[in-house]
Amino acid sequence: MSRNARYYSEKFEKYSIELQNVSSKLKRFTWYRLLSFLSIIVPPVVFGWHWFVWLMMVALVGLFFLLVKINLRMERQKQKLEVLKKLVENEQKALKHSFLHFKDGEEFLNTQHFFSYDLDLFGRGSLFQFLNRTTTVGGTQKLASWLISPSKVREEIIQRQEAVKELSAMPDWRLEFRAAGNLFDETEALSREIKSWSGMELALNHPARVKWLIRILPVLTVVSVVPAVMGNYLFLIVMASLQFVLMYFFWKRINQYFLFFGRKSELLSKYMQLLHIIENKEFKSEYLQGLQNKVRHPSAGNLFKQLKSLVKEFEYRQNILVGLVLNGIFLWDIRCVYKLWEWHRNNHTKLSVWLDVIAETDVLISLGNYAGNLPEFVYPEIKEGDFIYKAENLGHPLLKPDKRICNDFEIAGLSQVMIVTGANMAGKSTFLRTVGVNLVLALIGAPVCAEKMKILPIDIYTNMRTTDSLLDDESYFFAELKRIKGVLDRLKNGERIFVILDEMLKGTNSIDKLNGSQELIRKLVEQKAVSLIATHDLKLSEMEREFPDHVSNRCFEIRIENDDLIFDYKLSQGVTKTMNATFLMRKMGII
């Protein structure tokens, strides 16, 4: 059993035992609470209504509420243990290369994107699903944005690598963060609302007067209880009525604030816990320390705790009876409006920064989890200067280890074109995706599926599965030309791009296709692109004679032995000598 498998197995057993113990205690506490509640009426029944009976009843009521509080704490503990057990169970499946139970990021699928659709970055069985352990909407969106637009800044990539490396060695802390994040399943709508608070200015007329009202009127109302106890209720009635009159005039503003802040205390509690977890950890990597400093001074966790408490208090109004009492004595809703206005005025500009820190930490934890689960993967060396992509035993991370065939790969310098030939099913398309996916992983600061790798950061462009569009009255061939025109324009403007093409100009006849493909290769050499091109057209390999310093040929060969095809999926020098379409058609009885 591997170290990771043993770790998750021990955690699963630990959480299972603790969950069973807490569940048993909760069942007992149900009876304790019931008995403590029923016992409240025992003293007056047994002893009558004496002064000491009142004291006994108050003590029993206090005991009942204490038991309720303990019960709530145990309920939260049970919920957390259930989440932790599920997280560990999911990781046990992930270690067996089963990851389809994680969110797949289908909402980020974009067939027009420069490379994400071709490289299977999103959707079922995608790289996103393989990596994703995010627990916040912001984290999910940021992970997608990193994959869609990976960094090309060497220093940033190296700093991210150090952060991922540090987090990969902190499985307990990662589980703590993910458990807190999974205790409340936020929606995109709720997340958008919280984010919108950052850019809004909340209105409140005459805040200085409101401040004095919420201080003075409740005091006078409480004082009016004294004559009411003596039988004179007039002062109390006047003060309570005055508060409800003020409520009438503030009603529109109160509803506006409740629409803005109400019913969000659970999400705010989640953010508060995540911020405290970030603040209270001592990090070594510069990147994580930088994120932490953004939420430490002042403590974002404490400020979120204030906000959560204020929103929770505002939500008391949802209980009509409690709302009437609180608003009749303490001017409750107006007080909540003022306190929330004050908090928002002082802190709303910092809100977007705090949420971004949570989201980025969420992403780094996903990458740290991926790195921790796959210690055999390596962090690539991020180069500067001339372009290079060099890897030893490069494999596709989404393939199971027992089915993964790895290859050495090197392409150095600009204006370089590598043409890959091979029969159907020989492994050309998988190899192209292997090169592309590992490049994306390298640029987001994650380990790659290789024994060794060095890379200069560069933009990526792929054209592997262009789609036609009936809606835009656009043919497959025209859609492909538009994409190719797009990358050539970018190259012409001086951008440096790694171009990955699988069977160019598929939508035209063979002569046109060959001539067009040759011209495109000439353009790619001229515009200083780095290109990896797979093709069945062996004539295209003759471009090596025209550009001996810029075009090279590689191939995936097959063998036919005892009327069977043998695939080794190994990249070799030169041009393929074997094709298999006719053989397969004959074997399947088609011809």
XYZ file of C-alpha atoms in Angstrom, residues 8-564:
557
model
C -6.420 8.093 3.451
C -7.242 4.649 4.821
C -6.238 5.701 8.354
C -8.208 8.952 8.043
C -11.297 7.098 6.790
C -11.178 4.711 9.751
C -10.597 7.591 12.205
C -13.504 9.692 10.892
C -15.804 6.650 10.756
C -15.185 5.866 14.443
C -15.559 9.517 15.517
C -18.754 9.862 13.466
C -20.225 6.766 15.086
C -19.390 8.104 18.578
C -20.909 11.530 17.896
C -24.057 9.965 16.402
C -24.503 7.843 19.541
C -24.075 10.893 21.788
C -26.617 12.839 19.759
C -29.208 10.106 20.218
C -28.689 10.243 24.004
C -28.844 14.049 24.001
C -32.267 13.934 22.366
C -33.568 12.263 25.538
C -31.583 14.591 27.825
C -33.142 17.629 26.141
C -36.646 16.214 26.392
C -36.226 15.339 30.063
C -34.708 18.729 30.896
C -37.626 20.482 29.155
C -40.263 18.410 30.980
C -38.484 18.925 34.308
C -39.156 22.691 34.114
C -42.794 22.139 35.183
C -41.906 19.708 38.001
C -40.977 22.247 40.791
C -44.319 24.157 40.784
C -46.252 20.875 40.627
C -44.341 19.418 43.598
C -43.642 22.522 45.727
C -46.196 25.082 44.522
C -45.375 28.660 43.542
C -42.696 29.758 46.032
C -39.745 32.070 45.460
C -37.236 29.204 45.471
C -39.400 27.435 42.865
C -38.819 30.342 40.501
C -35.066 29.988 41.027
C -35.273 26.250 40.320
C -37.266 26.869 37.138
C -34.768 29.480 35.923
C -31.935 27.019 36.592
C -33.766 24.242 34.690
C -34.464 26.567 31.756
C -30.758 27.451 31.750
C -29.883 23.731 31.752
C -32.252 23.138 28.813
C -30.649 25.896 26.738
C -27.168 24.641 27.663
C -28.104 21.180 26.390
C -29.515 22.729 23.188
C -26.229 24.596 22.680
C -24.162 21.418 23.235
C -26.491 19.535 20.883
C -26.007 22.153 18.136
C -22.249 21.959 18.585
C -22.349 18.170 18.232
C -24.598 18.460 15.153
C -21.968 20.702 13.546
C -19.255 18.240 14.569
C -21.233 15.378 13.024
C -21.762 17.341 9.806
C -18.040 18.127 9.589
C -17.077 14.484 10.170
C -19.505 13.381 7.454
C -17.876 15.832 5.057
C -14.346 14.740 6.031
C -15.243 11.077 5.618
C -16.684 11.775 2.165
C -13.626 13.806 1.117
C -11.286 10.993 2.153
C -13.468 8.401 0.421
C -13.332 10.457 -2.799
C -9.534 10.656 -2.593
C -9.309 6.903 -2.134
C -11.186 6.561 -5.435
C -8.937 9.187 -7.045
C -5.836 7.178 -6.107
C -7.343 4.346 -8.186
C -7.671 6.780 -11.091
C -11.426 7.163 -10.630
C -12.263 10.863 -10.703
C -15.599 11.192 -12.520
C -17.367 11.984 -9.212
C -15.691 15.420 -9.083
C -17.214 18.481 -10.787
C -16.185 18.521 -14.437
C -16.368 22.236 -15.327
C -18.731 21.605 -18.247
C -19.930 25.217 -17.939
C -16.496 26.364 -19.141
C -16.565 24.356 -22.391
C -15.887 26.633 -25.361
C -15.447 25.111 -28.815
C -14.011 28.416 -30.096
C -11.245 28.687 -27.516
C -7.675 28.589 -28.843
C -6.826 25.259 -27.171
C -9.073 24.248 -24.227
C -11.619 22.289 -26.287
C -8.988 20.352 -28.251
C -7.008 19.465 -25.129
C -10.089 18.263 -23.174
C -9.577 20.774 -20.388
C -13.284 20.782 -19.434
C -16.144 18.301 -19.385
C -16.465 14.654 -18.434
C -13.061 12.969 -18.018
C -11.277 16.310 -18.437
C -8.117 17.756 -16.910
C -10.304 20.135 -14.880
C -12.202 17.187 -13.369
C -8.902 15.441 -12.650
C -7.513 18.469 -10.777
C -10.604 20.067 -9.286
C -11.077 19.968 -5.519
C -12.322 23.549 -5.170
C -14.950 24.283 -2.530
C -15.991 27.811 -3.531
C -17.577 29.203 -6.678
C -14.730 31.724 -6.887
C -12.153 28.924 -6.632
C -13.849 26.906 -9.367
C -13.917 29.923 -11.672
C -10.298 30.801 -10.939
C -9.068 27.257 -11.621
C -10.879 27.414 -14.972
C -9.341 30.825 -15.729
C -5.823 29.522 -14.961
C -6.354 26.639 -17.394
C -7.875 28.885 -20.064
C -5.202 31.587 -19.695
C -2.095 30.002 -18.130
C 0.660 32.301 -16.967
C 3.618 33.129 -19.187
C 5.506 34.989 -16.456
C 8.427 32.827 -15.356
C 8.708 34.269 -11.827
C 4.985 33.832 -11.174
C 5.043 30.200 -12.355
C 8.047 29.403 -10.137
C 6.366 31.024 -7.115
C 3.209 29.009 -7.755
C 5.300 25.843 -7.961
C 6.753 26.581 -4.518
C 3.258 27.186 -3.111
C 1.914 23.950 -4.631
C 4.962 22.062 -3.357
C 4.389 23.368 0.182
C 0.665 22.572 0.133
C 1.279 19.083 -1.261
C 3.052 18.236 2.012
C 0.135 19.507 4.172
C -2.691 16.943 3.712
C -4.293 17.627 7.114
C -4.480 21.378 6.508
C -5.861 20.813 3.005
C -8.585 18.573 4.412
C -9.439 21.152 7.085
C -9.843 23.889 4.454
C -11.868 21.676 2.101
C -14.126 20.467 4.928
C -14.911 24.055 5.958
C -15.593 24.917 2.329
C -17.919 21.949 1.819
C -20.065 22.581 4.908
C -22.141 25.015 2.846
C -22.726 24.487 -0.861
C -22.875 28.001 -2.273
C -24.616 28.833 -5.520
C -23.295 31.033 -8.315
C -26.123 33.510 -7.654
C -25.161 33.854 -3.973
C -21.488 34.181 -4.868
C -22.256 36.926 -7.408
C -24.293 38.821 -4.815
C -21.477 38.782 -2.268
C -18.967 39.911 -4.903
C -21.287 42.738 -5.976
C -21.064 44.229 -2.476
C -17.514 45.310 -3.226
C -18.417 47.795 -5.950
C -21.591 49.273 -4.454
C -22.199 52.275 -2.260
C -25.107 51.713 0.138
C -27.450 54.622 0.847
C -28.638 55.655 4.318
C -30.228 59.039 4.961
C -28.992 61.017 7.978
C -26.772 58.264 9.451
C -25.685 60.480 12.384
C -29.323 60.894 13.499
C -29.968 57.174 13.061
C -26.926 56.424 15.214
C -28.366 58.451 18.113
C -31.870 57.040 17.641
C -30.730 53.434 18.005
C -28.810 54.377 21.161
C -31.342 56.520 22.988
C -34.774 55.027 22.163
C -34.005 51.445 23.332
C -32.632 52.814 26.644
C -35.789 54.893 27.204
C -37.969 51.893 26.309
C -36.171 49.668 28.812
C -36.505 52.402 31.474
C -40.278 52.550 30.745
C -40.589 48.959 31.958
C -40.049 50.153 35.556
C -43.348 52.146 35.821
C -45.052 49.368 33.816
C -44.149 46.861 36.570
C -45.830 49.245 39.030
C -48.973 49.299 36.914
C -48.424 52.408 34.771
C -48.143 51.169 31.156
C -48.526 54.506 29.385
C -44.804 55.306 29.045
C -44.029 51.772 27.753
C -46.889 51.921 25.219
C -45.746 55.339 23.969
C -42.118 54.231 23.561
C -43.005 50.961 21.828
C -45.448 52.762 19.521
C -42.811 55.349 18.664
C -40.428 52.575 17.604
C -43.045 51.013 15.324
C -43.822 54.443 13.798
C -40.117 54.869 13.009
C -40.128 51.342 11.569
C -42.926 52.407 9.206
C -40.870 55.309 7.851
C -37.765 53.096 7.491
C -39.656 50.137 6.006
C -38.507 50.595 2.407
C -34.854 50.982 3.432
C -35.066 47.962 5.788
C -36.446 45.738 3.018
C -33.782 47.013 0.622
C -31.012 46.068 3.072
C -32.572 42.704 3.852
C -32.744 41.911 0.148
C -29.079 42.853 -0.053
C -27.767 41.117 3.102
C -30.450 38.686 4.252
C -30.287 34.881 4.103
C -26.523 34.862 3.548
C -25.250 34.169 7.066
C -24.297 30.546 6.267
C -22.201 31.562 3.261
C -20.568 34.357 5.262
C -19.833 31.838 8.025
C -18.112 29.628 5.451
C -15.951 32.510 4.176
C -15.165 33.525 7.764
C -13.904 30.014 8.595
C -11.825 29.805 5.403
C -10.221 33.173 6.125
C -9.387 32.149 9.707
C -7.821 28.914 8.406
C -5.662 30.929 5.975
C -4.713 33.538 8.572
C -3.748 31.068 11.294
C -1.325 28.972 9.237
C 2.361 29.784 9.022
C 3.514 29.487 5.407
C 7.059 29.362 4.057
C 6.564 30.035 0.342
C 6.592 33.651 -0.800
C 3.404 33.233 -2.855
C 1.326 31.908 0.059
C 2.741 34.527 2.431
C 1.725 37.219 -0.055
C -1.846 35.915 -0.146
C -1.933 35.639 3.622
C -0.716 39.219 4.168
C -3.710 40.487 2.167
C -6.115 39.103 4.795
C -4.106 39.495 7.996
C -3.846 43.261 8.523
C -6.559 43.857 9.591
C -7.888 40.346 10.187
C -10.347 39.624 7.383
C -11.605 36.613 9.345
C -12.591 38.789 12.305
C -14.229 41.375 10.059
C -16.172 38.627 8.279
C -17.175 37.319 11.715
C -18.616 40.763 12.529
C -20.511 40.799 9.236
C -21.819 37.263 9.730
C -23.073 38.164 13.233
C -24.792 41.313 11.948
C -26.487 39.433 9.104
C -27.539 36.657 11.505
C -29.075 39.246 13.837
C -30.875 40.866 10.899
C -32.325 37.469 9.980
C -34.117 37.278 13.377
C -36.870 39.348 11.749
C -37.910 36.240 9.799
C -39.488 34.989 13.058
C -42.526 37.281 13.388
C -42.890 36.939 17.173
C -39.176 37.537 17.851
C -39.207 40.408 15.352
C -42.120 42.146 17.069
C -40.490 41.943 20.509
C -37.037 43.078 19.300
C -38.413 45.919 17.170
C -40.776 47.065 19.932
C -37.965 47.365 22.491
C -34.610 47.726 20.701
C -35.484 49.330 17.339
C -33.883 46.126 16.023
C -34.238 46.327 12.235
C -33.146 49.970 12.085
C -30.199 49.150 14.330
C -29.211 46.271 11.992
C -29.497 48.544 8.941
C -27.207 51.137 10.515
C -24.635 48.563 11.671
C -24.550 46.929 8.224
C -24.252 50.297 6.509
C -21.345 51.165 8.800
C -19.579 47.818 8.177
C -20.050 48.101 4.428
C -18.800 51.699 4.320
C -15.610 50.751 6.206
C -14.816 47.441 4.495
C -16.488 46.985 1.115
C -13.427 48.058 -0.915
C -11.394 45.250 0.704
C -14.061 42.615 0.110
C -13.039 41.684 -3.445
C -9.406 41.219 -2.308
C -10.449 38.850 0.508
C -12.696 36.798 -1.779
C -9.900 36.579 -4.349
C -7.480 35.282 -1.688
C -10.002 32.578 -0.736
C -10.454 31.638 -4.415
C -6.719 31.520 -5.162
C -5.970 29.476 -2.035
C -8.780 27.143 -3.097
C -7.083 26.623 -6.484
C -3.627 26.106 -4.972
C -5.071 23.500 -2.596
C -6.510 21.623 -5.599
C -3.097 21.658 -7.263
C -1.399 20.714 -3.965
C -3.795 17.791 -3.616
C -3.004 16.682 -7.190
C 0.749 16.961 -6.505
C 0.441 15.129 -3.183
C -1.525 12.269 -4.725
C 0.977 11.879 -7.583
C 4.476 12.229 -6.060
C 5.995 10.565 -9.144
C 5.107 13.633 -11.255
C 7.787 16.349 -11.454
C 7.912 20.129 -11.378
C 9.280 21.332 -14.723
C 12.245 23.663 -14.935
C 10.958 27.033 -16.162
C 13.543 28.455 -18.568
C 14.255 31.910 -19.936
C 15.989 32.953 -23.150
C 15.553 30.804 -26.268
C 12.517 28.587 -26.627
C 12.765 24.980 -25.494
C 10.313 22.201 -24.663
C 12.256 19.146 -23.590
C 10.803 16.213 -21.671
C 11.879 12.716 -20.707
C 9.222 10.008 -20.482
C 6.368 12.413 -21.117
C 2.927 10.847 -20.634
C -0.706 11.892 -20.529
C -1.743 12.416 -16.868
C -5.335 11.310 -17.482
C -4.337 7.850 -18.712
C -4.069 5.093 -16.122
C -0.422 4.371 -15.262
C -0.644 0.774 -16.480
C -1.913 1.958 -19.880
C 0.214 5.084 -20.208
C 3.013 4.950 -22.797
C 5.589 7.681 -22.302
C 7.890 9.263 -24.879
C 10.852 11.595 -24.940
C 10.156 14.855 -26.703
C 12.282 17.875 -27.607
C 11.754 20.903 -29.759
C 14.084 23.900 -29.406
C 14.187 27.325 -30.972
C 11.628 29.311 -32.954
C 10.609 28.585 -36.564
C 10.658 24.863 -35.743
C 8.109 22.416 -37.169
C 7.863 18.781 -36.113
C 5.731 16.630 -38.441
C 4.347 13.426 -36.917
C 3.102 10.661 -39.217
C 1.538 7.350 -38.362
C -1.314 4.966 -39.101
C -4.810 5.245 -37.684
C -4.928 4.595 -33.920
C -1.118 4.630 -33.728
C -1.162 7.357 -31.044
C -0.615 10.643 -32.931
C -3.595 12.571 -31.497
C -2.985 11.298 -27.966
C 0.640 12.375 -28.228
C -0.350 15.872 -29.396
C -2.716 16.194 -26.428
C -0.003 14.861 -24.113
C 2.356 17.632 -25.213
C -0.386 20.285 -24.914
C -1.842 19.194 -21.560
C 1.569 18.982 -19.889
C 2.420 22.434 -21.239
C -0.753 23.810 -19.619
C 0.079 22.069 -16.321
C 3.604 23.494 -16.404
C 2.350 27.048 -16.974
C -0.127 26.990 -14.065
C 2.622 25.907 -11.655
C 1.639 22.239 -11.337
C 3.753 19.083 -11.674
C 3.759 17.357 -15.061
C 3.541 13.703 -16.090
C 7.210 13.181 -16.918
C 10.508 12.153 -15.367
C 12.125 15.450 -16.321
C 10.978 18.536 -18.211
C 12.102 22.044 -19.030
C 10.005 24.645 -20.792
C 10.040 28.282 -21.788
C 6.593 29.853 -21.132
C 4.712 30.364 -24.394
C 1.168 30.800 -25.738
C -0.678 27.741 -27.019
C -2.817 27.262 -30.115
C -4.394 23.993 -31.238
C -6.552 22.876 -34.137
C -7.579 19.280 -33.621
C -11.353 19.047 -33.684
C -12.771 22.127 -35.432
C -16.586 22.131 -35.582
C -18.885 23.527 -38.236
C -21.741 25.880 -37.329
C -25.182 25.562 -38.868
C -26.301 28.616 -36.912
C -23.640 30.821 -38.495
C -23.991 29.085 -41.882
C -20.334 28.163 -41.561
C -18.731 25.044 -43.032
C -16.167 22.907 -41.248
C -13.467 23.989 -43.700
C -14.265 27.691 -43.325
C -14.288 27.377 -39.515
C -10.809 25.804 -39.693
C -9.508 28.569 -41.969
C -10.820 31.228 -39.589
C -8.946 29.643 -36.690
C -5.743 29.352 -38.719
C -6.104 32.996 -39.850
C -6.464 33.967 -36.180
C -3.198 32.335 -35.123
C -1.284 33.710 -38.144
C -2.470 37.233 -37.302
C -1.203 36.833 -33.763
C 2.145 35.504 -34.995
C 2.402 38.423 -37.413
C 1.919 40.813 -34.473
C 4.998 39.351 -32.793
C 3.403 36.873 -30.375
C 5.278 33.638 -29.738
C 2.953 30.636 -29.993
C 3.266 26.862 -29.754
C 1.016 25.611 -32.578
C -0.417 22.073 -32.381
C -2.296 20.855 -35.475
C -3.919 17.490 -36.090
C -4.533 16.746 -39.777
C -4.636 20.217 -41.343
C -7.308 21.340 -43.833
C -9.426 18.240 -43.396
C -12.405 19.729 -45.218
C -10.971 19.886 -48.747
C -9.668 17.539 -51.512
C -6.291 15.809 -51.209
C -4.400 17.970 -53.749
C -5.739 21.212 -52.275
C -5.053 19.905 -48.811
C -1.411 19.108 -49.569
C -0.738 22.430 -51.300
C -2.489 24.392 -48.535
C -0.675 22.468 -45.791
C 2.703 23.096 -47.402
C 1.965 26.818 -47.657
C 0.855 26.895 -44.030
C 4.110 25.256 -42.894
C 6.074 27.847 -44.862
C 4.064 30.568 -43.086
C 4.682 29.019 -39.660
C 8.425 28.898 -40.310
C 8.416 32.460 -41.612
C 6.398 33.788 -38.648
C 8.694 32.074 -36.096
C 6.103 29.741 -34.624
C 6.895 26.491 -32.817
C 4.733 23.797 -34.426
C 3.774 20.187 -33.831
C 1.750 18.759 -36.714
C 0.211 15.278 -37.067
C -0.751 14.085 -40.537
C -1.570 11.021 -42.624
C -0.217 12.752 -45.715
C 3.290 11.344 -46.157
C 4.037 13.879 -48.924
C 4.012 16.586 -46.273
C 7.071 15.012 -44.658
C 9.066 16.047 -47.730
C 9.040 19.600 -46.333
C 12.100 18.518 -44.343
C 14.132 18.722 -47.569
C 12.979 22.285 -48.185
C 13.668 23.401 -44.594
C 16.305 21.022 -43.201
C 17.099 23.367 -40.286
C 13.465 23.989 -39.394
C 11.354 20.912 -40.224
C 11.886 17.460 -38.690
C 9.967 14.190 -39.016
C 8.813 11.812 -36.296
C 6.439 8.861 -36.515
C 4.438 6.226 -34.680
C 4.984 2.873 -36.328
C 2.825 -0.268 -36.218
C 3.576 -3.907 -36.998
C 1.368 -6.580 -38.522
C 2.074 -9.981 -36.963
C -0.041 -13.112 -37.411
C -2.794 -11.062 -39.048
C -2.912 -8.706 -36.032
